[in-house]
PDB file of C-alpha atoms and ligand atoms in Angstrom:
ATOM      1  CA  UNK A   1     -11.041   7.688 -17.049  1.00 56.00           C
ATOM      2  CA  UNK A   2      -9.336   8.189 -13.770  1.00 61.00           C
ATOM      3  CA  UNK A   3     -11.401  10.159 -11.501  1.00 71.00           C
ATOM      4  CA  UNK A   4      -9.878  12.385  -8.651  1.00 82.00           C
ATOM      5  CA  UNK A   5     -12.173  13.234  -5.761  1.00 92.00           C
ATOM      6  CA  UNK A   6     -10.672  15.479  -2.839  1.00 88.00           C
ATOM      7  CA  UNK A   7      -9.766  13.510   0.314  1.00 95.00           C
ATOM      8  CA  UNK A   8     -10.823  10.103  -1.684  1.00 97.00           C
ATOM      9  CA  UNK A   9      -8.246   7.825  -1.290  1.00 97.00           C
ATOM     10  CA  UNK A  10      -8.891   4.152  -3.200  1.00 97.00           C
ATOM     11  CA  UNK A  11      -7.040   1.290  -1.581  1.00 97.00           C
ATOM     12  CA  UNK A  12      -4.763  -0.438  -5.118  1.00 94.00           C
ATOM     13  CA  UNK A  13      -3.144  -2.836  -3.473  1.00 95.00           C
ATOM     14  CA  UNK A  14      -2.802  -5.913  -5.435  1.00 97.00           C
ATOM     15  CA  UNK A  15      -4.353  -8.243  -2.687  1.00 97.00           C
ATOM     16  CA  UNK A  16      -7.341  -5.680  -2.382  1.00 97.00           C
ATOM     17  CA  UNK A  17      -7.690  -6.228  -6.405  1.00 97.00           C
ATOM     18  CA  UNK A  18      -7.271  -9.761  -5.592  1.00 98.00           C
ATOM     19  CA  UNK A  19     -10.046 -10.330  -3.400  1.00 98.00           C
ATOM     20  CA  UNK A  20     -12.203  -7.866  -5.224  1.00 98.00           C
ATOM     21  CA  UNK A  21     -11.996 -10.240  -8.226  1.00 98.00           C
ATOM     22  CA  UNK A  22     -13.417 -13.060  -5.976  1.00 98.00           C
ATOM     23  CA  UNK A  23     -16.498 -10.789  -4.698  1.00 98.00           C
ATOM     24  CA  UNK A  24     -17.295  -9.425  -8.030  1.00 98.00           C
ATOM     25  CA  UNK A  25     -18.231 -13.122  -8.955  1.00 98.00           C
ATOM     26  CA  UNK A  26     -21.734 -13.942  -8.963  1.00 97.00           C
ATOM     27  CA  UNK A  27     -20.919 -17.679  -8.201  1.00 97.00           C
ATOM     28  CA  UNK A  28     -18.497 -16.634  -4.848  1.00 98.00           C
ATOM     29  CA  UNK A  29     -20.413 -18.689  -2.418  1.00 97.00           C
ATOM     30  CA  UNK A  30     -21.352 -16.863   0.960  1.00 97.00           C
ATOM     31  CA  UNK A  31     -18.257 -18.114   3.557  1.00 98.00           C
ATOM     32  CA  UNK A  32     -15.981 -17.274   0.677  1.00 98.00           C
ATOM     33  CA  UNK A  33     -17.674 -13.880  -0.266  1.00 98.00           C
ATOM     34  CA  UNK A  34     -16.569 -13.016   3.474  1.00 98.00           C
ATOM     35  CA  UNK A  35     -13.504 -14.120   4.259  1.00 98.00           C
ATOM     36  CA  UNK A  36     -12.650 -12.347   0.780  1.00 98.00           C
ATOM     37  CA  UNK A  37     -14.284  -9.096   2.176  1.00 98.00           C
ATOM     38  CA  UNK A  38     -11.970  -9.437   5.217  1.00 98.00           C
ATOM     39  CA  UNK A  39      -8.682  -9.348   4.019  1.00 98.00           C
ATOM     40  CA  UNK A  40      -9.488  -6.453   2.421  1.00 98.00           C
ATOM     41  CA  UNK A  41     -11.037  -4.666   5.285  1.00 98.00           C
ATOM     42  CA  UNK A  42      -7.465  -5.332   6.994  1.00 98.00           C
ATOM     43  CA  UNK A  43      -5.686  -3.227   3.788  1.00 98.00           C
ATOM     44  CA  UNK A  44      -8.469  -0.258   3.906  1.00 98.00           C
ATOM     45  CA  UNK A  45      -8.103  -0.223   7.832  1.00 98.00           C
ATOM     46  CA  UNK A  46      -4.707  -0.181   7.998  1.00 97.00           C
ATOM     47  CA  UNK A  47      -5.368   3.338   5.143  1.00 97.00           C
ATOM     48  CA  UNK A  48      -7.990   4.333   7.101  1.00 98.00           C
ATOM     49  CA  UNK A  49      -6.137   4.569  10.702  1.00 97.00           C
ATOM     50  CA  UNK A  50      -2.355   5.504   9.487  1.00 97.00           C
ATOM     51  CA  UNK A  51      -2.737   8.974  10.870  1.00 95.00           C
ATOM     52  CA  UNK A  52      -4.111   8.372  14.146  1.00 97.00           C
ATOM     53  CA  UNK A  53      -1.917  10.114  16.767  1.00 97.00           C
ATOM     54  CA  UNK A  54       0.692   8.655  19.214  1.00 98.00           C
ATOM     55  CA  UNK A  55       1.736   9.877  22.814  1.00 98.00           C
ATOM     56  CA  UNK A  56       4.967   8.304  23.863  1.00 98.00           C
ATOM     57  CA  UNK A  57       5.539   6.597  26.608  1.00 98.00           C
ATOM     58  CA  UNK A  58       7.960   4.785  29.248  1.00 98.00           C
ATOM     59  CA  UNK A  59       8.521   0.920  29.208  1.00 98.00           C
ATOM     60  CA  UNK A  60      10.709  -1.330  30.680  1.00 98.00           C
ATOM     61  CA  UNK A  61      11.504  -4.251  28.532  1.00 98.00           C
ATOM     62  CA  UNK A  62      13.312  -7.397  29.940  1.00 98.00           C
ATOM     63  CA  UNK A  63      16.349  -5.393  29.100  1.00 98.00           C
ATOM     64  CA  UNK A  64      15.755  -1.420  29.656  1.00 98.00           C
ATOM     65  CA  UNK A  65      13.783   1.130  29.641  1.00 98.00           C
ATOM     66  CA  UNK A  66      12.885   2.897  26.805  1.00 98.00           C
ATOM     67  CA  UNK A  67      10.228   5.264  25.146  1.00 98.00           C
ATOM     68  CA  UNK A  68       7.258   3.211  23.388  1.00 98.00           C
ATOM     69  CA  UNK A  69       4.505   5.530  21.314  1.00 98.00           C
ATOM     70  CA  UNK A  70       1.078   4.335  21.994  1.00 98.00           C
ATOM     71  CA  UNK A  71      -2.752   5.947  20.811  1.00 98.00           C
ATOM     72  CA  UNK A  72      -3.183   9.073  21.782  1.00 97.00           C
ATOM     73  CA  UNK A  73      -5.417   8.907  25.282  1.00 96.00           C
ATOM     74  CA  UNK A  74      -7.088  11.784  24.565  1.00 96.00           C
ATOM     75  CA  UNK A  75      -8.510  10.649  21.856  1.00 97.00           C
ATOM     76  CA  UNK A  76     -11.723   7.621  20.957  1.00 97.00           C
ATOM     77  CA  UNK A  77     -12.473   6.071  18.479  1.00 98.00           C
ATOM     78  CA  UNK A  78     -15.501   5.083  17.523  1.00 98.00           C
ATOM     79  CA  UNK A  79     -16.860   2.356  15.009  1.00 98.00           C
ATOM     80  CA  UNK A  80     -19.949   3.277  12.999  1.00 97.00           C
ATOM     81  CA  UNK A  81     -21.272   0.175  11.444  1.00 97.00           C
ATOM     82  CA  UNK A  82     -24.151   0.795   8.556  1.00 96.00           C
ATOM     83  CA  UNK A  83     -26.192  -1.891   9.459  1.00 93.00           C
ATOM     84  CA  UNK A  84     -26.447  -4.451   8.043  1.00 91.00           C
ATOM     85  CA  UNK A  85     -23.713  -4.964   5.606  1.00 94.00           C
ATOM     86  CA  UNK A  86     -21.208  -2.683   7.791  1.00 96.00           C
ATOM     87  CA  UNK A  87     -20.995  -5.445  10.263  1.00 96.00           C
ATOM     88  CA  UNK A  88     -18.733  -7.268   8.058  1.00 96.00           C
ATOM     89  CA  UNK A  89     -16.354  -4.265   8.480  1.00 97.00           C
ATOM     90  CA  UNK A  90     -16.812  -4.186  12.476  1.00 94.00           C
ATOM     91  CA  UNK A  91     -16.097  -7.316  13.187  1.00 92.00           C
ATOM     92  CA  UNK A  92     -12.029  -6.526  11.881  1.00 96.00           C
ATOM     93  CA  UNK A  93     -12.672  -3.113  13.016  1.00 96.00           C
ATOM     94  CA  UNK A  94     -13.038  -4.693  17.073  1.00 95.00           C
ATOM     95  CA  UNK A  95     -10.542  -6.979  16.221  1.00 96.00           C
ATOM     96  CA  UNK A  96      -7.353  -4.569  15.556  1.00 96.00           C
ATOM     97  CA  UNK A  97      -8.868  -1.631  17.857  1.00 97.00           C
ATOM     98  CA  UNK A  98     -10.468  -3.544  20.839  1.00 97.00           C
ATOM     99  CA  UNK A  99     -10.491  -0.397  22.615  1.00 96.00           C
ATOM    100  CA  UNK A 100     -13.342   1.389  20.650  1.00 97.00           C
ATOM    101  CA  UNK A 101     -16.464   2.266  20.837  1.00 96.00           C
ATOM    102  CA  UNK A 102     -18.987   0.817  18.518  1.00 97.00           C
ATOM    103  CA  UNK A 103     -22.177   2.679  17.943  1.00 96.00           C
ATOM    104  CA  UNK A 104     -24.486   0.942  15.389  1.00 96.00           C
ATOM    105  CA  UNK A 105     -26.494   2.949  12.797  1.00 96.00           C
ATOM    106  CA  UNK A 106     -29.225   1.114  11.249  1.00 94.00           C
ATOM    107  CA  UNK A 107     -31.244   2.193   8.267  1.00 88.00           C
ATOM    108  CA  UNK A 108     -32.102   0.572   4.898  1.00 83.00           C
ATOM    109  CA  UNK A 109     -33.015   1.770   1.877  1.00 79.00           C
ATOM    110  CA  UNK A 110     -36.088   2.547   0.610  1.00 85.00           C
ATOM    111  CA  UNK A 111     -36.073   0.442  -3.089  1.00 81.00           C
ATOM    112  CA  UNK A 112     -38.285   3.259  -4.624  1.00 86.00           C
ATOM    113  CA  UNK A 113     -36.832   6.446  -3.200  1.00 87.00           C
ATOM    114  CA  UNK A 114     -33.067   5.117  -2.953  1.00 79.00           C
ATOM    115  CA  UNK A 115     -33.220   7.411   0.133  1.00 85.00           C
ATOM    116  CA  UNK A 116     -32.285   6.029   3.870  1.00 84.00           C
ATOM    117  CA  UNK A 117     -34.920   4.928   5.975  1.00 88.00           C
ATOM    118  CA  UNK A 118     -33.506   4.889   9.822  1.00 89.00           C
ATOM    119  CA  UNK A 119     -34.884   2.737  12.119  1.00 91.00           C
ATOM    120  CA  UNK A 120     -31.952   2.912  14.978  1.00 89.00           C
ATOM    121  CA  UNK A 121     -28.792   4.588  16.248  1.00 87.00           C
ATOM    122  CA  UNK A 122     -26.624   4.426  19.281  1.00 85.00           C
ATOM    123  CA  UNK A 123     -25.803   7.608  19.134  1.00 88.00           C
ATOM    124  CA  UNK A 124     -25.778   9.833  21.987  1.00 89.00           C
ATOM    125  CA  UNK A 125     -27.650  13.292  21.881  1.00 90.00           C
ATOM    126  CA  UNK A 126     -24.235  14.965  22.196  1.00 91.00           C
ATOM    127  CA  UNK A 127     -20.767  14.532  22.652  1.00 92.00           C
ATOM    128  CA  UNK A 128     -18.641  15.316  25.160  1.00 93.00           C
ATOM    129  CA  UNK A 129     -15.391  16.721  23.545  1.00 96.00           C
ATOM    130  CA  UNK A 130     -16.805  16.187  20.179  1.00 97.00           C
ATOM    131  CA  UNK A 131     -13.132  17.042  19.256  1.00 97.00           C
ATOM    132  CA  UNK A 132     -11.669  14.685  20.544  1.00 97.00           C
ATOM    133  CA  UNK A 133     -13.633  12.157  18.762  1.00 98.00           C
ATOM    134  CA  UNK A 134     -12.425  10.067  15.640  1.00 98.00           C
ATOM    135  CA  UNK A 135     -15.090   8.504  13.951  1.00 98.00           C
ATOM    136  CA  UNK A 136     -14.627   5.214  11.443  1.00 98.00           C
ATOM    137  CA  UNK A 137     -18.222   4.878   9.399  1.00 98.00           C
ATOM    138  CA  UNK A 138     -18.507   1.586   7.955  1.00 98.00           C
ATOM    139  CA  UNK A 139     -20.355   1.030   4.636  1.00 97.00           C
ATOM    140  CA  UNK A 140     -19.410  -1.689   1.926  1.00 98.00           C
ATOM    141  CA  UNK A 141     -21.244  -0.010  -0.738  1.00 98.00           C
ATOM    142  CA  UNK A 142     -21.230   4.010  -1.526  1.00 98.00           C
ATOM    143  CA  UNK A 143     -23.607   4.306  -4.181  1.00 97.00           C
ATOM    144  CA  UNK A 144     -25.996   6.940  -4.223  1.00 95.00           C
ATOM    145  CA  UNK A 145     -24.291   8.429  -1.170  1.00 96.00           C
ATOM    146  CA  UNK A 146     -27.017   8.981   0.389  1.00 94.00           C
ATOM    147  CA  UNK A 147     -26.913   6.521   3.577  1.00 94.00           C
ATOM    148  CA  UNK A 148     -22.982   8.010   3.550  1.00 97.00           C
ATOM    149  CA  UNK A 149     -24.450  12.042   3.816  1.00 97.00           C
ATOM    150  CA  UNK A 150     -27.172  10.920   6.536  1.00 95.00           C
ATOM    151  CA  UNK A 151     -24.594   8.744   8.676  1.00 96.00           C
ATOM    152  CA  UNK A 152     -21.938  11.697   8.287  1.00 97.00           C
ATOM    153  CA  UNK A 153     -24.659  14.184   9.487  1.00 96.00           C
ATOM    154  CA  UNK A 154     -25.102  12.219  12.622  1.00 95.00           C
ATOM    155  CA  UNK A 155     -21.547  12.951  14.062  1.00 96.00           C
ATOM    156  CA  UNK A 156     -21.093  16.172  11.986  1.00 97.00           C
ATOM    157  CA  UNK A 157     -24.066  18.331  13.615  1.00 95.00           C
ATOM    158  CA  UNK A 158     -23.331  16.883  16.914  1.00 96.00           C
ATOM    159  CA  UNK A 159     -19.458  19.043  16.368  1.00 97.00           C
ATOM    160  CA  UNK A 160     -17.368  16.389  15.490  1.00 98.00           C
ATOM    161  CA  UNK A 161     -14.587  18.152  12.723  1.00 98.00           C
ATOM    162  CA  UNK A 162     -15.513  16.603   9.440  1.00 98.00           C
ATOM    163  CA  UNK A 163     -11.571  15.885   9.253  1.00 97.00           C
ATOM    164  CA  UNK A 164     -12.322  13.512  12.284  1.00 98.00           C
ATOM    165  CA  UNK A 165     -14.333  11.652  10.381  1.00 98.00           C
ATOM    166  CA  UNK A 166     -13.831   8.233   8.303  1.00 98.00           C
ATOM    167  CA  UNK A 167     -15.849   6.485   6.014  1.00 98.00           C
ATOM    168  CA  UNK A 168     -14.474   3.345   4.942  1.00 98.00           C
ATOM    169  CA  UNK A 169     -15.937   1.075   1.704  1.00 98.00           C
ATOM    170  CA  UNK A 170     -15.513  -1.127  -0.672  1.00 98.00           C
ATOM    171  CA  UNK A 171     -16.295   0.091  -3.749  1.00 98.00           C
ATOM    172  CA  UNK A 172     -17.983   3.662  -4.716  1.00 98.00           C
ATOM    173  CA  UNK A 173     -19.657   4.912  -7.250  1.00 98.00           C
ATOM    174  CA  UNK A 174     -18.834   8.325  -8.910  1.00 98.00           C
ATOM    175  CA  UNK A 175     -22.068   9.864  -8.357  1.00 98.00           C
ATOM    176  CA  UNK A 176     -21.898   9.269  -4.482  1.00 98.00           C
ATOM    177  CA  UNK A 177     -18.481  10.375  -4.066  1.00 98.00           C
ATOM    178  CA  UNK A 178     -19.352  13.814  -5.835  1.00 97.00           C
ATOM    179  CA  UNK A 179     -21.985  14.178  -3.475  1.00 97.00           C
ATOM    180  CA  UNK A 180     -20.379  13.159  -0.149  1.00 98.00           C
ATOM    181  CA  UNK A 181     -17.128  15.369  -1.265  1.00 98.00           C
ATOM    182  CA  UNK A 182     -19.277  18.102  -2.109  1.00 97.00           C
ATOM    183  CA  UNK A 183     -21.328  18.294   0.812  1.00 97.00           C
ATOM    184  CA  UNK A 184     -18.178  16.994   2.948  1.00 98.00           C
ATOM    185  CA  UNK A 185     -15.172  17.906   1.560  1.00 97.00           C
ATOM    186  CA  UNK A 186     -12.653  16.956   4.645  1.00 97.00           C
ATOM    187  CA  UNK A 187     -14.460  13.969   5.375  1.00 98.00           C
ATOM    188  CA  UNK A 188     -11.555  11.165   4.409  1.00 98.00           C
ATOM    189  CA  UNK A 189     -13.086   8.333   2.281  1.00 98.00           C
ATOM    190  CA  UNK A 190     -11.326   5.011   1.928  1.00 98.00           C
ATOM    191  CA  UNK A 191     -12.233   2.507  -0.103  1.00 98.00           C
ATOM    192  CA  UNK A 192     -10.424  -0.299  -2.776  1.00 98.00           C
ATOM    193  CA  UNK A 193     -12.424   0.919  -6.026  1.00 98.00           C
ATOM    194  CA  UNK A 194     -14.426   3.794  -7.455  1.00 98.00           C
ATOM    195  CA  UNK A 195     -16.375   1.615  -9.999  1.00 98.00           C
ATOM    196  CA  UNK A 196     -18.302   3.003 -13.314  1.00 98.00           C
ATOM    197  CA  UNK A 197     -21.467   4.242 -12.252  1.00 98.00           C
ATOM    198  CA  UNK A 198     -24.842   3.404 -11.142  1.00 97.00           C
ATOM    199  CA  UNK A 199     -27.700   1.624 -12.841  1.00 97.00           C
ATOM    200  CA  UNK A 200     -31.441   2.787 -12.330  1.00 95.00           C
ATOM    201  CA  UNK A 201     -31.899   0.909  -9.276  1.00 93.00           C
ATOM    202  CA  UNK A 202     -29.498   2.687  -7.223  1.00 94.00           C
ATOM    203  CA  UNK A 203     -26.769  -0.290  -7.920  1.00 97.00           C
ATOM    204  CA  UNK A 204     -23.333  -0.200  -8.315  1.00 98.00           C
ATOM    205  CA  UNK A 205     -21.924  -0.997 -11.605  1.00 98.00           C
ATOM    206  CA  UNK A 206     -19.973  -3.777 -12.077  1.00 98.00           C
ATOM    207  CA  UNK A 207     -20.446  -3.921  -8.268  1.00 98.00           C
ATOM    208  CA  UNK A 208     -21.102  -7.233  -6.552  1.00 98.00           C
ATOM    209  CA  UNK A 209     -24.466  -7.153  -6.414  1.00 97.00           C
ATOM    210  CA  UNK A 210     -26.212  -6.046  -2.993  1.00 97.00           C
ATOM    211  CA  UNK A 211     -23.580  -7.045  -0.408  1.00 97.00           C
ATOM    212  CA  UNK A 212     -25.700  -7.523   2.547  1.00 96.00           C
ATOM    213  CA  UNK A 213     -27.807 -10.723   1.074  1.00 97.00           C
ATOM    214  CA  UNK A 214     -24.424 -11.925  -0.264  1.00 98.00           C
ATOM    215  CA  UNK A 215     -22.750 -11.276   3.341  1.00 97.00           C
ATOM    216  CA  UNK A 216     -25.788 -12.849   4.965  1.00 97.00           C
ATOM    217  CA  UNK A 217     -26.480 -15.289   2.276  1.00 97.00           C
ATOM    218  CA  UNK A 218     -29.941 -14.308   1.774  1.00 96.00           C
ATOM    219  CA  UNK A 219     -29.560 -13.583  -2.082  1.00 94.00           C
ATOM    220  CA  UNK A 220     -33.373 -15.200  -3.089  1.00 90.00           C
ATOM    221  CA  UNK A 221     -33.738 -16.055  -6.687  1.00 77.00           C
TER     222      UNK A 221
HETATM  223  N1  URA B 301     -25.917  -1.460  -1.932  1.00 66.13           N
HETATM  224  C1  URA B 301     -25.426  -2.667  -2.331  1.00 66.13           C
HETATM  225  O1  URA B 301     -25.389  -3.613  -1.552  1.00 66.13           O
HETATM  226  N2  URA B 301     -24.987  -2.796  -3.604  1.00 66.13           N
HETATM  227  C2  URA B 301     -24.990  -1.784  -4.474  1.00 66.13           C
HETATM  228  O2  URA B 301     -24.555  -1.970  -5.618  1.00 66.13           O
HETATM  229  C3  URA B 301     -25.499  -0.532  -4.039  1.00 66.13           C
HETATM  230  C4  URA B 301     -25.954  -0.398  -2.773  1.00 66.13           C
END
């Protein structure tokens, strides 16, 4: 069953499917697990940022002038890496926009609650022209949603539009997105595949497993 969830939009781009069928493998050694993960993050970026605005411009080529669109000044981006798996995204993420901001959020999750457990964030207390702000959150893995509604929060009660805000993963699980969409309803969500569900440990299933120790090769076991 196909499920719809408002301003969900899942990445099915054959070289996203591609890649996702080398993750998904339990055998994908780490390097390979990776680079995999960043070819896709190129595809879900290039979803993620197709309606960031443009403000044209005068150039001179070698041959003429003409008018050339660029990023709108007004406006900044920022990066919100998850840490730790995120980083995997914000790596691409300073690659293509070298101009952003990137302002770390670190929490893990509590194995017996499922719920976040923060332990950092560069946030500041508020924003100047929280308007003006467009905000890329970087997760790998919705699952519960949880870590998704708490990193969301962050820019949302400190005035940022909800419709400012990105949150960009790999896969999702149902039962996060109906939260997040709920709760957040113009908050875009970008990601290459809503899987089935979630098992009793908070995982996603089929998933890939937890993606930070894969990322970071520190799968024990
Ligand atoms: N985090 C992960 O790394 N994997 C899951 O399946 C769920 C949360």
């Amino acid at each position: 069953m196909v499920m719809e969830f408002k301003n969900v939009e899942v990445v099915k781009h054959p070289l996203c499917c591609h890649n996702l069928s080398i993750i998904r493998n339990k055998n994908t050694k780490a390097e390979v697990f990776r680079n995999a993960i960043r070819r896709i993050t190129y595809l879900l970026f290039y979803k993620a940022t197709e309606d960031l605005e443009l403000e044209n411009i005068e150039v001179e080529t070698p041959l003429e002038k003409c008018i050339a669109q660029k990023l709108s000044s007004k406006k900044e981006i920022i990066i919100a890496p998850i840490l730790r798996a995120g980083l995997i995204f914000s790596d691409i993420a300073n690659e293509i926009m070298p101009f952003a901001t990137v302002r770390h959020i670190g929490m893990y999750r509590d194995e017996d609650t499922l719920t976040p457990v923060w332990y950092y964030n560069k946030i500041p207390v508020e924003f100047e022209h929280p308007e003006n702000k467009i905000i890329l959150i970087l997760d790998p893995m919705l699952a519960t949603g949880n870590s998704a509604i708490d990193a969301i929060k962050l820019f949302a009660n400190k005035k940022v539009p909800q419709k400012n805000i990105r949150f960009v993963s790999l896969i999702s699980a149902p039962e996060g997105l109906k939260r997040v969409t709920e709760l957040y309803p113009d908050v875009r969500i970008i990601t290459a595949n809503i899987d089935n569900c979630l098992n009793g440990s908070g995982y996603i299933r089929p998933g890939l497993g937890d993606a930070g120790d894969r990322i970071f090769n520190t799968v024990e076991n």
